[in-house]
Amino acid sequence: MPDATDILNALVLMTNFVFVPALAYGSQLALGALGVTLVFGILRFANFAHGDLMAFGTTIVILITWGLQAQGITAGPVPTALIALVPAILVTAVAAILIDRSVFGFYRKRRAAPVVLVIASVGVMFMLSAIVRFIMGTDDRRFTDGERFIIRAREFREMTGLDEGLAIQTTQALTVIVAIVTVTALFIFLRRSRTGKAMRAYSDNEDLALLSGINPDRVVLITWIIAAALATIAGALYGLDKSFKPFTYFQLLLPIFAAAILGGIGQPIGAVVGGYIVAFSEVMMTYAYKRFVTYLVPENWAPEGLLQFLGTDYKFAVSFIILVVVLLIRPTGIFRGAVIK
């Protein structure tokens, strides 16, 4: 039987390589899924350009960050990108509004079918992708600075005397904190502010909302501003935690939609829950459990293989499987989504 030290080593190992990365990744997916579910719940179409809107917002964050760093302006121990978030959100919001006025608004005024808006969003996706690649190229871009770690593995081992070390990156902690603040602020806005209540009413029954005096143009405007803010924050946090590569944000569209549909598309709380479920599923299915199991079994029972369900190259297959299963068994998702509540 394993002793207490072996059990603690196994727990630290799982925390270091599964829980902390999945928590940070889930926060990023939750913010991305919130943007998708907000647009679907209010404007009634699946915005396939959301991943590349994240990439566009992150591009603006990187450019402003580089400009600040060139001027010698930093944020000390935290990434300078946090300072760049606010102006980047404004630029991305303006871009999202211009896209809506020139593309989505055109079809909305003609009461086009939702599938037409979906196809239009694919065109917008390619347009944003081309803009981002033209500006940033196709290589990995790292723009994080400041203190890299809150807790270092060596310091943790020296402090605890365990064989396994726990390392928590500054970007991981910031991701979780910023996600909590952003999600809390959004929920308070939707439930307590007059504009938020108008958006929920518009989502629930558009005709009745119009009869009640709600301005649809204002609702659409606020929706795109919030979606752009969520996309910029999610994209920047992902880029800080991993690295920035335009094509990666296109790939993120699959787990983001899987999270939104799993939670119940149109349900903000469902998007958050779905984001963490998808993230933990991806990380846990692609983690090699050999060392973890070795701590918990007798030495002669130690496994020879990696004990890995899927290779890391197939992590997006987990999102695809979740998406297919949900659509086949419970298309409405966990929280039976349809409208913003």
Coordinates of C-alpha atoms in Angstrom, one line a residue:
M1 CA 0.0 0.0 0.0
P2 CA 1.3 3.5 -0.7
D3 CA 2.3 5.6 2.3
A4 CA 1.2 9.2 2.9
T5 CA 4.2 10.6 1.1
D6 CA 3.5 8.7 -2.1
I7 CA -0.2 9.8 -2.0
L8 CA 0.9 13.4 -1.6
N9 CA 3.4 13.1 -4.4
A10 CA 0.6 11.7 -6.6
L11 CA -1.8 14.5 -5.7
V12 CA 0.9 17.2 -6.4
L13 CA 1.6 15.5 -9.7
M14 CA -2.0 15.6 -10.8
T15 CA -2.4 19.2 -9.5
N16 CA 0.7 20.3 -11.5
F17 CA -0.1 18.6 -14.8
V18 CA -3.9 18.2 -14.8
F19 CA -5.8 20.4 -12.4
V20 CA -3.9 23.8 -12.8
P21 CA -3.6 23.6 -16.6
A22 CA -7.2 22.4 -17.0
L23 CA -8.5 25.2 -14.7
A24 CA -6.6 27.9 -16.7
Y25 CA -7.7 26.3 -20.1
G26 CA -11.3 26.0 -18.9
S27 CA -11.4 29.7 -17.9
Q28 CA -10.2 30.6 -21.5
L29 CA -12.8 28.3 -23.1
A30 CA -15.6 29.6 -20.7
L31 CA -14.9 33.2 -21.8
G32 CA -14.9 32.2 -25.5
A33 CA -18.1 30.1 -25.1
L34 CA -19.8 33.1 -23.4
G35 CA -19.2 35.2 -26.5
V36 CA -20.6 32.5 -28.8
T37 CA -23.6 31.9 -26.6
L38 CA -24.4 35.6 -26.1
V39 CA -24.5 36.2 -29.9
F40 CA -26.6 33.1 -30.5
G41 CA -29.0 33.8 -27.7
I42 CA -29.7 37.4 -28.8
L43 CA -28.9 37.5 -32.5
R44 CA -30.0 33.9 -33.2
F45 CA -27.1 32.6 -35.3
A46 CA -23.9 30.7 -34.7
N47 CA -21.0 33.0 -35.2
F48 CA -18.2 30.9 -36.7
A49 CA -16.0 34.0 -36.9
H50 CA -15.6 34.2 -33.1
G51 CA -12.3 32.3 -33.0
D52 CA -10.8 34.6 -35.4
L53 CA -12.3 37.6 -33.6
M54 CA -10.3 36.3 -30.6
A55 CA -7.2 36.2 -32.8
F56 CA -7.9 39.8 -34.0
G57 CA -8.3 41.1 -30.5
T58 CA -5.2 39.3 -29.4
T59 CA -3.3 40.8 -32.3
I60 CA -4.3 44.3 -31.1
V61 CA -3.2 43.4 -27.6
I62 CA 0.2 42.3 -28.9
L63 CA 0.8 45.4 -31.0
I64 CA -0.1 47.7 -28.1
T65 CA 2.0 45.6 -25.7
W66 CA 5.0 45.8 -28.0
G67 CA 4.5 49.6 -28.3
L68 CA 4.3 50.0 -24.5
Q69 CA 7.4 47.9 -24.0
A70 CA 9.3 49.9 -26.6
Q71 CA 8.5 53.0 -24.5
G72 CA 9.7 51.3 -21.4
I73 CA 6.2 51.0 -19.9
T74 CA 5.6 47.7 -18.1
A75 CA 3.2 46.4 -15.5
G76 CA 6.0 45.2 -13.1
P77 CA 5.5 41.5 -12.1
V78 CA 2.4 41.0 -14.2
P79 CA 2.3 41.0 -18.0
T80 CA 2.2 44.4 -19.7
A81 CA -0.6 42.9 -21.9
L82 CA -3.0 43.6 -19.0
I83 CA -2.5 47.3 -19.6
A84 CA -3.1 46.8 -23.4
L85 CA -6.4 44.9 -22.8
V86 CA -8.6 48.0 -22.4
P87 CA -7.6 49.8 -25.6
A88 CA -7.5 46.5 -27.5
I89 CA -11.1 45.8 -26.4
L90 CA -12.2 49.2 -27.7
V91 CA -10.5 48.6 -31.1
T92 CA -12.0 45.1 -31.4
A93 CA -15.4 46.3 -30.4
V94 CA -15.3 49.0 -33.2
A95 CA -14.2 46.3 -35.6
A96 CA -17.1 44.0 -34.5
I97 CA -19.6 46.8 -34.8
L98 CA -18.4 47.7 -38.3
I99 CA -18.6 44.1 -39.4
D100 CA -22.1 43.9 -38.0
R101 CA -23.2 47.1 -39.8
S102 CA -21.7 46.0 -43.1
V103 CA -22.4 42.3 -43.1
F104 CA -24.7 40.9 -40.5
G105 CA -26.9 44.0 -40.3
F106 CA -27.5 43.8 -44.1
Y107 CA -29.0 40.3 -43.8
R108 CA -30.8 41.0 -40.5
K109 CA -32.7 43.9 -42.1
R110 CA -33.9 41.6 -44.9
R111 CA -34.8 39.0 -42.2
A112 CA -32.6 36.4 -43.8
A113 CA -32.7 32.8 -42.5
P114 CA -30.2 32.1 -39.7
V115 CA -28.2 29.8 -42.0
V116 CA -27.5 32.8 -44.2
L117 CA -26.0 34.6 -41.3
V118 CA -23.9 31.5 -40.4
I119 CA -22.5 31.3 -43.9
A120 CA -21.8 35.1 -43.8
S121 CA -19.9 34.5 -40.5
V122 CA -17.7 31.9 -42.3
G123 CA -16.8 34.6 -44.8
V124 CA -16.0 37.1 -42.0
M125 CA -13.9 34.3 -40.4
F126 CA -11.7 34.0 -43.5
M127 CA -11.5 37.8 -43.7
L128 CA -10.3 38.2 -40.1
S129 CA -7.9 35.3 -40.4
A130 CA -6.3 36.9 -43.5
I131 CA -6.0 40.3 -41.7
V132 CA -4.4 38.7 -38.7
R133 CA -1.9 36.6 -40.7
F134 CA -1.0 39.6 -42.8
I135 CA -0.2 41.6 -39.7
M136 CA 1.4 38.9 -37.5
G137 CA 2.5 36.2 -39.9
T138 CA 2.1 32.5 -39.1
D139 CA 4.8 31.9 -36.6
D140 CA 4.4 31.6 -32.8
R141 CA 4.5 35.0 -31.0
R142 CA 5.2 35.3 -27.3
F143 CA 4.4 38.6 -25.7
T144 CA 4.4 37.8 -22.0
D145 CA 6.7 39.5 -19.6
G146 CA 7.0 40.2 -15.9
E147 CA 7.4 37.4 -13.3
R148 CA 7.0 34.1 -14.9
F149 CA 6.1 31.9 -11.8
I150 CA 4.2 32.4 -8.6
I151 CA 5.4 29.1 -7.3
R152 CA 8.4 27.3 -8.7
A153 CA 8.7 23.5 -8.7
R154 CA 12.2 23.6 -7.1
E155 CA 11.0 26.0 -4.3
F156 CA 8.0 23.8 -3.7
R157 CA 10.1 20.6 -3.4
E158 CA 12.5 22.4 -1.0
M159 CA 9.7 23.7 1.1
T160 CA 7.7 20.4 1.4
G161 CA 10.4 17.7 1.0
L162 CA 8.3 15.9 -1.6
D163 CA 9.7 14.4 -4.8
E164 CA 7.2 16.2 -7.0
G165 CA 7.2 19.9 -7.5
L166 CA 4.3 22.3 -8.0
A167 CA 4.7 25.1 -10.5
I168 CA 2.0 27.8 -11.0
Q169 CA 2.7 30.3 -13.7
T170 CA 1.6 33.9 -13.3
T171 CA -0.4 33.7 -16.5
Q172 CA -2.4 30.7 -15.2
A173 CA -3.3 32.5 -12.0
L174 CA -4.2 35.7 -13.9
T175 CA -6.3 33.7 -16.3
V176 CA -8.5 32.3 -13.5
I177 CA -8.7 35.7 -11.6
V178 CA -9.6 37.7 -14.8
A179 CA -12.1 35.0 -15.8
I180 CA -13.8 35.1 -12.4
V181 CA -14.0 38.9 -12.4
T182 CA -15.2 39.1 -16.1
V183 CA -17.9 36.4 -15.6
T184 CA -19.1 37.9 -12.4
A185 CA -19.4 41.4 -14.0
L186 CA -21.2 40.0 -17.0
F187 CA -23.8 38.1 -14.8
I188 CA -24.4 41.2 -12.7
F189 CA -24.8 43.3 -15.8
L190 CA -27.3 40.8 -17.4
R191 CA -29.4 40.4 -14.3
R192 CA -29.4 43.8 -12.6
S193 CA -28.8 46.5 -15.2
R194 CA -31.6 48.0 -17.2
T195 CA -29.7 47.2 -20.5
G196 CA -29.0 43.7 -19.4
K197 CA -32.7 43.1 -18.7
A198 CA -33.5 44.6 -22.1
M199 CA -31.1 42.1 -23.7
R200 CA -32.7 39.2 -21.9
A201 CA -36.2 40.3 -22.9
Y202 CA -35.1 40.7 -26.5
S203 CA -33.6 37.2 -26.4
D204 CA -36.7 35.7 -24.9
N205 CA -39.3 37.3 -27.3
E206 CA -38.1 39.8 -29.9
D207 CA -41.6 41.0 -30.9
L208 CA -42.8 41.5 -27.4
A209 CA -39.6 43.4 -26.5
L210 CA -40.1 45.7 -29.4
L211 CA -43.7 46.4 -28.3
S212 CA -42.3 47.2 -24.8
G213 CA -40.1 50.0 -26.3
I214 CA -36.8 48.3 -26.3
N215 CA -34.4 49.6 -28.9
P216 CA -33.2 46.7 -31.0
D217 CA -30.3 48.6 -32.5
R218 CA -29.0 49.4 -29.0
V219 CA -29.3 45.7 -27.9
V220 CA -27.4 44.6 -31.0
L221 CA -24.7 47.2 -30.4
I222 CA -24.2 46.2 -26.7
T223 CA -24.2 42.6 -27.7
W224 CA -21.3 43.0 -30.1
I225 CA -19.3 45.2 -27.7
I226 CA -19.6 42.5 -25.0
A227 CA -18.8 39.7 -27.5
A228 CA -15.7 41.6 -28.7
A229 CA -14.6 42.2 -25.1
L230 CA -15.0 38.5 -24.2
A231 CA -13.2 37.5 -27.4
T232 CA -10.3 39.8 -26.7
I233 CA -9.9 38.8 -23.1
A234 CA -10.2 35.1 -23.9
G235 CA -7.7 35.3 -26.8
A236 CA -5.2 37.4 -24.9
L237 CA -5.3 35.1 -21.9
Y238 CA -4.8 32.1 -24.1
G239 CA -1.9 33.7 -25.9
L240 CA -0.3 34.7 -22.6
D241 CA -0.7 31.2 -21.2
K242 CA 0.4 29.3 -24.3
S243 CA 1.6 31.4 -27.3
F244 CA 0.0 33.3 -30.1
K245 CA -0.4 31.5 -33.4
P246 CA -3.3 32.5 -35.7
F247 CA -4.3 29.0 -36.8
T248 CA -4.6 27.9 -33.2
Y249 CA -7.5 30.2 -32.6
F250 CA -9.4 28.7 -35.6
Q251 CA -8.9 25.3 -33.9
L252 CA -10.2 26.7 -30.6
L253 CA -13.6 27.2 -32.3
L254 CA -14.3 23.4 -31.9
P255 CA -13.9 23.2 -28.1
I256 CA -15.6 26.6 -27.7
F257 CA -18.7 25.5 -29.6
A258 CA -18.6 22.1 -27.8
A259 CA -18.6 24.0 -24.5
A260 CA -21.4 26.3 -25.5
I261 CA -23.6 23.5 -26.8
L262 CA -22.8 21.2 -23.9
G263 CA -23.9 23.8 -21.4
G264 CA -26.9 24.8 -23.5
I265 CA -26.3 27.4 -26.2
G266 CA -27.9 30.7 -25.2
Q267 CA -27.3 30.0 -21.5
P268 CA -24.3 32.0 -20.0
I269 CA -24.0 29.7 -17.0
G270 CA -24.0 26.7 -19.3
A271 CA -21.2 28.2 -21.3
V272 CA -19.0 28.5 -18.2
V273 CA -19.8 25.0 -16.9
G274 CA -19.3 23.6 -20.4
G275 CA -16.0 25.3 -20.8
Y276 CA -14.6 23.7 -17.7
I277 CA -16.0 20.2 -18.5
V278 CA -14.5 20.3 -22.0
A279 CA -11.1 21.5 -20.7
F280 CA -10.8 18.9 -18.0
S281 CA -12.0 16.2 -20.4
E282 CA -9.3 17.2 -22.9
V283 CA -6.5 17.4 -20.4
M284 CA -7.5 14.2 -18.5
M285 CA -7.9 12.2 -21.7
T286 CA -4.5 13.2 -23.0
Y287 CA -2.4 13.0 -19.8
A288 CA -0.1 10.0 -19.3
Y289 CA -0.9 8.5 -15.9
K290 CA 2.2 6.2 -15.6
R291 CA 3.9 8.3 -12.9
F292 CA 0.7 8.9 -11.0
V293 CA -0.2 5.2 -10.9
T294 CA 3.4 4.3 -10.0
Y295 CA 3.1 6.2 -6.8
L296 CA -0.1 4.4 -5.8
V297 CA 0.8 0.7 -6.6
P298 CA 3.6 -1.6 -5.4
E299 CA 6.9 -1.3 -7.3
N300 CA 6.4 -4.6 -9.1
W301 CA 3.0 -3.5 -10.3
A302 CA 4.4 -0.3 -11.9
P303 CA 3.0 0.0 -15.5
E304 CA 5.4 -0.1 -18.5
G305 CA 3.2 1.9 -20.8
L306 CA 2.3 5.6 -20.6
L307 CA -1.3 4.8 -19.6
Q308 CA -2.5 7.5 -21.9
F309 CA -6.0 7.4 -23.5
L310 CA -5.1 9.7 -26.4
G311 CA -2.0 11.4 -27.6
T312 CA -1.9 15.2 -27.2
D313 CA -2.2 15.6 -31.0
Y314 CA -5.7 14.3 -30.6
K315 CA -7.0 16.5 -27.8
F316 CA -9.5 18.3 -30.1
A317 CA -11.0 14.9 -30.9
V318 CA -12.3 14.9 -27.3
S319 CA -14.2 18.1 -28.0
F320 CA -15.6 16.6 -31.2
I321 CA -16.7 13.5 -29.4
I322 CA -18.4 15.6 -26.6
L323 CA -20.1 17.7 -29.3
V324 CA -21.4 14.7 -31.2
V325 CA -22.6 12.9 -28.0
V326 CA -24.5 16.0 -26.8
L327 CA -26.1 16.6 -30.1
L328 CA -27.3 13.0 -30.3
I329 CA -28.4 12.5 -26.7
R330 CA -29.3 16.0 -25.4
P331 CA -29.2 18.7 -28.1
T332 CA -30.5 21.4 -25.6
G333 CA -27.4 20.9 -23.4
I334 CA -27.2 20.6 -19.6
F335 CA -29.2 23.8 -18.9
R336 CA -31.6 23.5 -21.9
G337 CA -30.4 26.6 -23.7
A338 CA -32.3 28.7 -26.1
V339 CA -32.4 32.2 -24.7
I340 CA -30.3 34.4 -22.4
K341 CA -31.5 34.0 -18.8

